[in-house]
Short mmCIF file of C-alpha atoms in Angstrom, two decimals:
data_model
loop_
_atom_site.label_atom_id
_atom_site.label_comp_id
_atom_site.label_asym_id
_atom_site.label_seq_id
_atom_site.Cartn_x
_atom_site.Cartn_y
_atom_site.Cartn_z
CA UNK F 20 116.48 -49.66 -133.25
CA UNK F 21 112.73 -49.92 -133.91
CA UNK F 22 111.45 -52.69 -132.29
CA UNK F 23 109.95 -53.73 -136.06
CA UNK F 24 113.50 -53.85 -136.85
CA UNK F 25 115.05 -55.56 -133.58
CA UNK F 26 111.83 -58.55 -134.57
CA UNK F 27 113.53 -58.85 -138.03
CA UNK F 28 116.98 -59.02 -136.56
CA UNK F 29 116.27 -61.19 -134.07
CA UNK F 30 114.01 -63.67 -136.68
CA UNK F 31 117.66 -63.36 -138.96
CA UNK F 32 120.35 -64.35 -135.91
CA UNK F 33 117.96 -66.99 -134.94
CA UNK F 34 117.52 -68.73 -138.47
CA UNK F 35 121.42 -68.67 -138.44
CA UNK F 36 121.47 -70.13 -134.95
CA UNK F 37 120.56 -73.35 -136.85
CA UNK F 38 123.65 -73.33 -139.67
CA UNK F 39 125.83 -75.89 -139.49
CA UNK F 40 128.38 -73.50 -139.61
CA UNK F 41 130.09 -72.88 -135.83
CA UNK F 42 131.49 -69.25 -137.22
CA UNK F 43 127.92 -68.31 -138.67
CA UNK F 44 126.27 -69.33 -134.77
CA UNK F 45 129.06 -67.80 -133.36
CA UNK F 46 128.62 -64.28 -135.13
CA UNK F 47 124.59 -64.62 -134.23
CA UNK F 48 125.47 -65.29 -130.81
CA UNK F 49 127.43 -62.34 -130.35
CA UNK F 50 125.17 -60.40 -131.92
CA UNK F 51 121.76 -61.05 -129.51
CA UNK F 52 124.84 -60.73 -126.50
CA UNK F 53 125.31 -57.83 -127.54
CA UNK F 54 121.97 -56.30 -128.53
CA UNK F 55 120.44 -57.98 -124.82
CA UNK F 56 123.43 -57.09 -122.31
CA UNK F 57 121.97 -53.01 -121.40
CA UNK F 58 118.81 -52.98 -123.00
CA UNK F 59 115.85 -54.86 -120.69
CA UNK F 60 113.17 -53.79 -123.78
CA UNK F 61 115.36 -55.52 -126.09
CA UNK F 62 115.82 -58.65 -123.79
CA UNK F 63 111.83 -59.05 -123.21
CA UNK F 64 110.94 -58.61 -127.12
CA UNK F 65 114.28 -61.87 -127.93
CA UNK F 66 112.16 -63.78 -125.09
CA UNK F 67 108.83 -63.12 -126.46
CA UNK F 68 109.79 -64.61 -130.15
CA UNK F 69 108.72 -68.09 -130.54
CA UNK F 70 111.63 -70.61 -129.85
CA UNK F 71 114.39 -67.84 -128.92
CA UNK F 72 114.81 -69.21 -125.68
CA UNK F 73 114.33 -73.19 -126.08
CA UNK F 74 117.16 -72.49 -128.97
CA UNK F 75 119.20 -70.83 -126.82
CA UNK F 76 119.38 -73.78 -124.26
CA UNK F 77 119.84 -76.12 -126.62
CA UNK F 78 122.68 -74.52 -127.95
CA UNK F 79 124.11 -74.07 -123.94
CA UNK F 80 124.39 -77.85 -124.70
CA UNK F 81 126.87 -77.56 -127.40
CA UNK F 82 130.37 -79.17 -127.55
CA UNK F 83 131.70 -76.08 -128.91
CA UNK F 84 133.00 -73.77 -125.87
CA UNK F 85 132.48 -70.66 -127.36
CA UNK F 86 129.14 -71.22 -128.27
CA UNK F 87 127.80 -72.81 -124.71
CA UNK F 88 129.27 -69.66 -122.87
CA UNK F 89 127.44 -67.21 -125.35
CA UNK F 90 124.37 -68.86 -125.25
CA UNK F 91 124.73 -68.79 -121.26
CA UNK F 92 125.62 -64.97 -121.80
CA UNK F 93 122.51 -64.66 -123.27
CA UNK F 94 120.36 -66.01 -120.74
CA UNK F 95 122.01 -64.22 -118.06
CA UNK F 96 121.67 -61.24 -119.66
CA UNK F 97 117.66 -62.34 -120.04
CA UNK F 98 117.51 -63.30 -117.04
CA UNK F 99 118.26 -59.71 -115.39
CA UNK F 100 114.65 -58.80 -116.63
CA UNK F 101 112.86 -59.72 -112.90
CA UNK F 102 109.51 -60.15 -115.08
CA UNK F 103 111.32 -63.10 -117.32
CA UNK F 104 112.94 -65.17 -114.05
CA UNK F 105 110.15 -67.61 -113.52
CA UNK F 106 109.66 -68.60 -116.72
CA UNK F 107 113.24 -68.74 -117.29
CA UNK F 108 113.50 -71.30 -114.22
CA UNK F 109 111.90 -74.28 -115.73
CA UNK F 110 113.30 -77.51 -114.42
CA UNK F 111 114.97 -78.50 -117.80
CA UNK F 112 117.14 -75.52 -117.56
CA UNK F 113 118.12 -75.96 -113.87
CA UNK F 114 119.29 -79.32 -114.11
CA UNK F 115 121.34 -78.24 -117.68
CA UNK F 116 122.73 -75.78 -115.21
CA UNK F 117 123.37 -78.38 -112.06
CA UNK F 118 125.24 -80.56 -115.21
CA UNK F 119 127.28 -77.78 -116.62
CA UNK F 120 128.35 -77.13 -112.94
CA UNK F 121 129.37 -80.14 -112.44
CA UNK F 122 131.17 -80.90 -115.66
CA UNK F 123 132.02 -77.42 -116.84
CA UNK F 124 133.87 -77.16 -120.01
CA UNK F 125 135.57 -74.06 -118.65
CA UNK F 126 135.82 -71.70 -116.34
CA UNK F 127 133.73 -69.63 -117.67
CA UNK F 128 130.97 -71.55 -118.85
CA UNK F 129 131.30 -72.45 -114.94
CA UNK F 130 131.15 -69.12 -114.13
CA UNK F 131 127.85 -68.32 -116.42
CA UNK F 132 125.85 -70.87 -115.09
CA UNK F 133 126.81 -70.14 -111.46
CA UNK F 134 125.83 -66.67 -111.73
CA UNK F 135 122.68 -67.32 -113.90
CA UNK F 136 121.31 -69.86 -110.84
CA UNK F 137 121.93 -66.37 -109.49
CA UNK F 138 120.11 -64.56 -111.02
CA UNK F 139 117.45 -66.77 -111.01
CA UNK F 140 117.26 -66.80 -107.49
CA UNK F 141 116.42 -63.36 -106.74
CA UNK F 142 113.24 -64.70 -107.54
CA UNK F 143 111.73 -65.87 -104.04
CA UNK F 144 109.52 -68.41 -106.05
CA UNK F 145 112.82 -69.58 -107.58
CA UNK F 146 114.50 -70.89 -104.68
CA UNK F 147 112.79 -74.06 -103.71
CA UNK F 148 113.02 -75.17 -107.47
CA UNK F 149 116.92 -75.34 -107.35
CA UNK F 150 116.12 -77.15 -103.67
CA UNK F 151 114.21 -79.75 -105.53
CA UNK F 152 116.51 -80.15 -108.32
CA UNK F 153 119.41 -80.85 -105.69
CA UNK F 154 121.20 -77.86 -106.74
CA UNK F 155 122.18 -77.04 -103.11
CA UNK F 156 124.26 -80.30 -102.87
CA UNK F 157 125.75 -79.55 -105.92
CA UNK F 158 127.42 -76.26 -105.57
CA UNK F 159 128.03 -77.22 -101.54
CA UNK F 160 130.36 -80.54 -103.48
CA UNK F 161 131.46 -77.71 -105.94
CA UNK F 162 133.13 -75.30 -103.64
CA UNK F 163 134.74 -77.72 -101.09
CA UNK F 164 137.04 -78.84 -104.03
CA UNK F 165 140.27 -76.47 -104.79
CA UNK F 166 139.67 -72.79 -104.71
CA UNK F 167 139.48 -71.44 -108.73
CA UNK F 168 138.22 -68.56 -110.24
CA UNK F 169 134.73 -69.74 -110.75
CA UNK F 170 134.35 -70.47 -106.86
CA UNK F 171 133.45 -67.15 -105.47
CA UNK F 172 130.67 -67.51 -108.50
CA UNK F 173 129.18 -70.76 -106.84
CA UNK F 174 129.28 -69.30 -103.45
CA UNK F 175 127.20 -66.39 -104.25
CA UNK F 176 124.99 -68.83 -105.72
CA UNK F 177 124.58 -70.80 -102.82
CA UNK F 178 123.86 -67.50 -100.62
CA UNK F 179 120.97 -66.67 -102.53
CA UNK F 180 119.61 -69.98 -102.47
CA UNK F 181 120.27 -70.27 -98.48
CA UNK F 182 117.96 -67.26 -98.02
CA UNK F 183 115.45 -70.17 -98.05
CA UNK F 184 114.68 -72.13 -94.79
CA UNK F 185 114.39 -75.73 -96.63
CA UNK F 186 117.28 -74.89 -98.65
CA UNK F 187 119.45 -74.24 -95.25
CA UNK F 188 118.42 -77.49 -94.18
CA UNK F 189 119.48 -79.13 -97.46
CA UNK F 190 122.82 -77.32 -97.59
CA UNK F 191 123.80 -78.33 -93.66
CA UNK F 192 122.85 -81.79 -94.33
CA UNK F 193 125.15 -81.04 -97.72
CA UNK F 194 128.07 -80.83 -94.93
CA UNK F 195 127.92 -76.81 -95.89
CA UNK F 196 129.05 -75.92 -92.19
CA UNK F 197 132.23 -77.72 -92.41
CA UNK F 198 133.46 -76.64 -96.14
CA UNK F 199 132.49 -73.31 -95.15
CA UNK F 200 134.59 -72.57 -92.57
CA UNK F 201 137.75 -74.70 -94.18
CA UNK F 202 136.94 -71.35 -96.93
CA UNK F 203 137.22 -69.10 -94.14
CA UNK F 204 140.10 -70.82 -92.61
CA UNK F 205 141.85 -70.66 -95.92
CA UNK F 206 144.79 -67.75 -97.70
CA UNK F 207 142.65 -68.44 -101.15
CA UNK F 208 141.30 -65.06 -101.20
CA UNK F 209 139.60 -62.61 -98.79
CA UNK F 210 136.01 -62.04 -100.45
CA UNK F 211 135.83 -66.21 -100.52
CA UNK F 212 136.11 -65.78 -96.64
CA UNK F 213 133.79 -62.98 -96.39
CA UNK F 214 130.94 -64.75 -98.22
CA UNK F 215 131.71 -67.41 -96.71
CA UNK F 216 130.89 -66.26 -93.43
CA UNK F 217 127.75 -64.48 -94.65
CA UNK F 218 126.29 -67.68 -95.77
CA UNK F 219 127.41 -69.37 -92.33
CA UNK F 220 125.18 -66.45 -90.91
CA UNK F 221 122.18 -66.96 -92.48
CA UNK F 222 122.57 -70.44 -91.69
CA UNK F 223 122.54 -70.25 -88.34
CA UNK F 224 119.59 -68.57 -88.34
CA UNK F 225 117.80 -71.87 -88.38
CA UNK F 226 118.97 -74.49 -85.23
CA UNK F 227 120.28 -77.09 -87.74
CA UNK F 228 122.89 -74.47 -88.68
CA UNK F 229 123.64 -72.98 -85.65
CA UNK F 230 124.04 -76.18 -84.02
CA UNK F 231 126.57 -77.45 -86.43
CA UNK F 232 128.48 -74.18 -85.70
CA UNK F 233 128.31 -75.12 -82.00
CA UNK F 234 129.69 -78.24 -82.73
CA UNK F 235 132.75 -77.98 -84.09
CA UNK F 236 135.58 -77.89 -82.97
CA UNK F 237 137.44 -74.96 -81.69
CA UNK F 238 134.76 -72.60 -83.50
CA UNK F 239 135.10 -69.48 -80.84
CA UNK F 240 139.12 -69.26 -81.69
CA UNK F 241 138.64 -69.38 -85.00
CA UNK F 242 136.20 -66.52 -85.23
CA UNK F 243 138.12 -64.61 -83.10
CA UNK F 244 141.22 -65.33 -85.21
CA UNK F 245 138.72 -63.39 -88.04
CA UNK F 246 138.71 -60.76 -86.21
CA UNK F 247 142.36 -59.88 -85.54
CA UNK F 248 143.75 -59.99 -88.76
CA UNK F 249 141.00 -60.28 -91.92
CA UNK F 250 139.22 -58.17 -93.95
CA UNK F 251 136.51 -55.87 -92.20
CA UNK F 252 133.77 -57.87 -94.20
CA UNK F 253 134.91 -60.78 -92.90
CA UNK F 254 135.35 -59.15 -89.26
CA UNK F 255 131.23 -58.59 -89.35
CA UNK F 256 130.54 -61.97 -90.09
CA UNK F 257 133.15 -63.53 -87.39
CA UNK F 258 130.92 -61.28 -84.88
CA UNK F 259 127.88 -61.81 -85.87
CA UNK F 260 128.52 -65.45 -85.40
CA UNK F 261 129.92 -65.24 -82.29
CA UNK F 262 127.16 -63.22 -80.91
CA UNK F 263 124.81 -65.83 -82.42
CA UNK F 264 126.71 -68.68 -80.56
CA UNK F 265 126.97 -66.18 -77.42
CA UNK F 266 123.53 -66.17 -77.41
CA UNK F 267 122.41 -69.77 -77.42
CA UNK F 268 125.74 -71.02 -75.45
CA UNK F 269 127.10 -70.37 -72.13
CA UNK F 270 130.11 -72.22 -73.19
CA UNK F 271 131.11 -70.71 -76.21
CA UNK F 272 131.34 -67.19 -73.95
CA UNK F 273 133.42 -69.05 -71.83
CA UNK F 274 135.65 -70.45 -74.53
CA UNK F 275 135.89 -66.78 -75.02
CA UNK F 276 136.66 -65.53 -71.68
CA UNK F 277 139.70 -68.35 -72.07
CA UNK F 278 141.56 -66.34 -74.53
CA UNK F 279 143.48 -64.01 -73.16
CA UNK F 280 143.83 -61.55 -76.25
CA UNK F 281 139.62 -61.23 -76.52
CA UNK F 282 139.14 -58.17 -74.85
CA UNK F 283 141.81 -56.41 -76.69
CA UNK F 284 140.43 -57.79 -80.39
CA UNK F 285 137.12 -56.15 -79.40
CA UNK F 286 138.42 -52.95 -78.25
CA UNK F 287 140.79 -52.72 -81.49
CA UNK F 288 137.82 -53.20 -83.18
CA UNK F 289 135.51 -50.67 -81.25
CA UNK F 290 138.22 -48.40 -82.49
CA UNK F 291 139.24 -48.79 -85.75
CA UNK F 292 136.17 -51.48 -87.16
CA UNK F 293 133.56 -50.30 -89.96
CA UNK F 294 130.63 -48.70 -88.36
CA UNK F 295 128.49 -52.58 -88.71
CA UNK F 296 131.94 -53.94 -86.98
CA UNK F 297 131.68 -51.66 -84.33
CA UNK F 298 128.59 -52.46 -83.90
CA UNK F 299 129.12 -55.97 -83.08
CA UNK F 300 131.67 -55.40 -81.26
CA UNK F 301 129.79 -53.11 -78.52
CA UNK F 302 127.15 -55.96 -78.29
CA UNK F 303 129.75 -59.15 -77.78
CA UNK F 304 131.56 -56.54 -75.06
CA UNK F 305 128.09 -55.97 -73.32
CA UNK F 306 127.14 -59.97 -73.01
CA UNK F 307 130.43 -60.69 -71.54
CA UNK F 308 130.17 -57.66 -69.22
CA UNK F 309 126.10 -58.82 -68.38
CA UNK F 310 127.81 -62.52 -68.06
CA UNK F 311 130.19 -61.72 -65.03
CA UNK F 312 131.43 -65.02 -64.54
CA UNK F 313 134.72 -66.27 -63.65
CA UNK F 314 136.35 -69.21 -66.64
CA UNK F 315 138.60 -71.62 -65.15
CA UNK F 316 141.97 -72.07 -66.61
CA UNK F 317 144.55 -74.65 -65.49
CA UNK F 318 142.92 -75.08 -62.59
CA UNK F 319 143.47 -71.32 -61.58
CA UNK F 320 140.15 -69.19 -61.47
CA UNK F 321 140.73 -66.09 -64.01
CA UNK F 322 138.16 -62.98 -64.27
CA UNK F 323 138.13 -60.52 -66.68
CA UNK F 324 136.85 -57.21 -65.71
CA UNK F 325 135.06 -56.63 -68.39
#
């Protein structure tokens, strides 16, 4: 299609965008989905023609179901062009986002505005928008409610967004640590674990988050639990955290040292992990070699020849 002829298509779906009709918006919609979702020229020349975008958000606001997630389909699909993000992030849409989030009509319309905060993300200059706009509470509130199938949506979300130091901050303030690692805890669904544990990684590269790791409860017996008997993505993160924790706490090695089924978890791992698990594992093996301590158990002094 010529782009001439994409201008006068475009200048058509968008005068029916304003019928009263729901059918005729409906078939418009599903027309710029479809004529944005593999084509990035087509997607720049719909955002370059005057009120194709502040239409479309308008229309995210409708009652009608079908016509909210097919406006949101058309953003996302907009905002895959890098060169549109920015402009696409401008505070009215984020917080029409945050409200469909929190009040979604569906799953799906959850699901759309999840991954377009996404999206939008990937744009450094992004991030500390969606920090401002409180965004980071939002899906942190989001996720710690019962698993569904828009959750692993909002949790990629949030690890984009965490890839920003103030954002960390807000999110383990947010009480992320905690409803994190009740996900990884949880027989929901392996890939919610998995991220889950990536985010807790990234926050804990920052002391708020590492510190909230160190203090709860039983955290070195739960990681190691990760490692005997999840998926290999989620084996990575467990050790990466616990070589993080390793690192900044004598105790937490210790805690380690106390279960008796550590050394054989790492050496199952050395042998049959990914080559990033196996990785990990070599590393937490050397620091409780280098550590050559003896843990007290019961009263009775144990070491482990490492």
């Amino acid at each position: 299609m010529s782009a001439a002829r994409f201008h006068e298509t475009v200048i058509d779906r968008l005068s029916e965008l304003k019928s009263d009709s729901h059918e005729v918006q409906e078939k418009a919609l599903q027309t710029l989905a479809f004529i944005t979702k593999a084509s990035p020229p087509n997607r720049s020349l719909l955002a370059q023609t005057d009120g194709a975008i502040s239409t479309l958000i308008d229309l995210s606001k409708s009652l009608s179901s079908t016509i909210e997630t097919l406006s949101l389909s058309i953003l996302f699909n907009l905002s895959l062009n890098p060169d549109l993000k920015r402009s696409l992030a401008e505070m009215e849409t984020i917080y029409l986002l945050n409200s469909i989030i929190q009040s979604p009509s569906s799953q799906e319309s959850s699901k759309l505005a999840s991954s377009l905060i996404c999206s939008l993300a990937m744009l450094d200059k992004n991030k500390a928008k969606f920090g401002a706009a409180a965004t980071i509470q939002l899906l942190v509130k989001s996720v710690s409610k019962p698993s569904s199938p828009a959750t692993h949506h909002l949790l990629s979300s949030l690890a984009e967004l965490v890839h920003f130091h103030g954002n960390c901050t807000l999110a383990v303030q947010s009480g992320a640590v905690s409803v994190l690692l009740q996900l990884v805890g949880s027989t929901d669904g392996e890939d919610l674990a998995g991220t889950s544990l990536a985010i807790l990684n990234l926050l804990a590269r920052f002391g708020a988050g590492l510190n909230a790791l160190r203090g709860t409860d039983q955290i070195v017996s739960l990681m190691v639990d990760v490692l005997k008997g999840r998926s290999m993505f989620s084996k990575e993160g467990a050790a990466e955290i616990l070589l993080r924790l390793f690192d900044e706490s004598e105790g937490c090695m210790r805690d380690a040292l106390r279960l008796p089924d550590f050394p054989t978890v790492l050496d199952d791992l050395q042998l049959r992990g990914s080559v990033k698990a196996r990785e990990k594992a070599s590393q937490l093996m050397k620091k409780m070699m280098e550590a050559n301590f003896d843990t007290h158990i019961d009263g009775d002094s144990m070491f482990y020849g490492w």
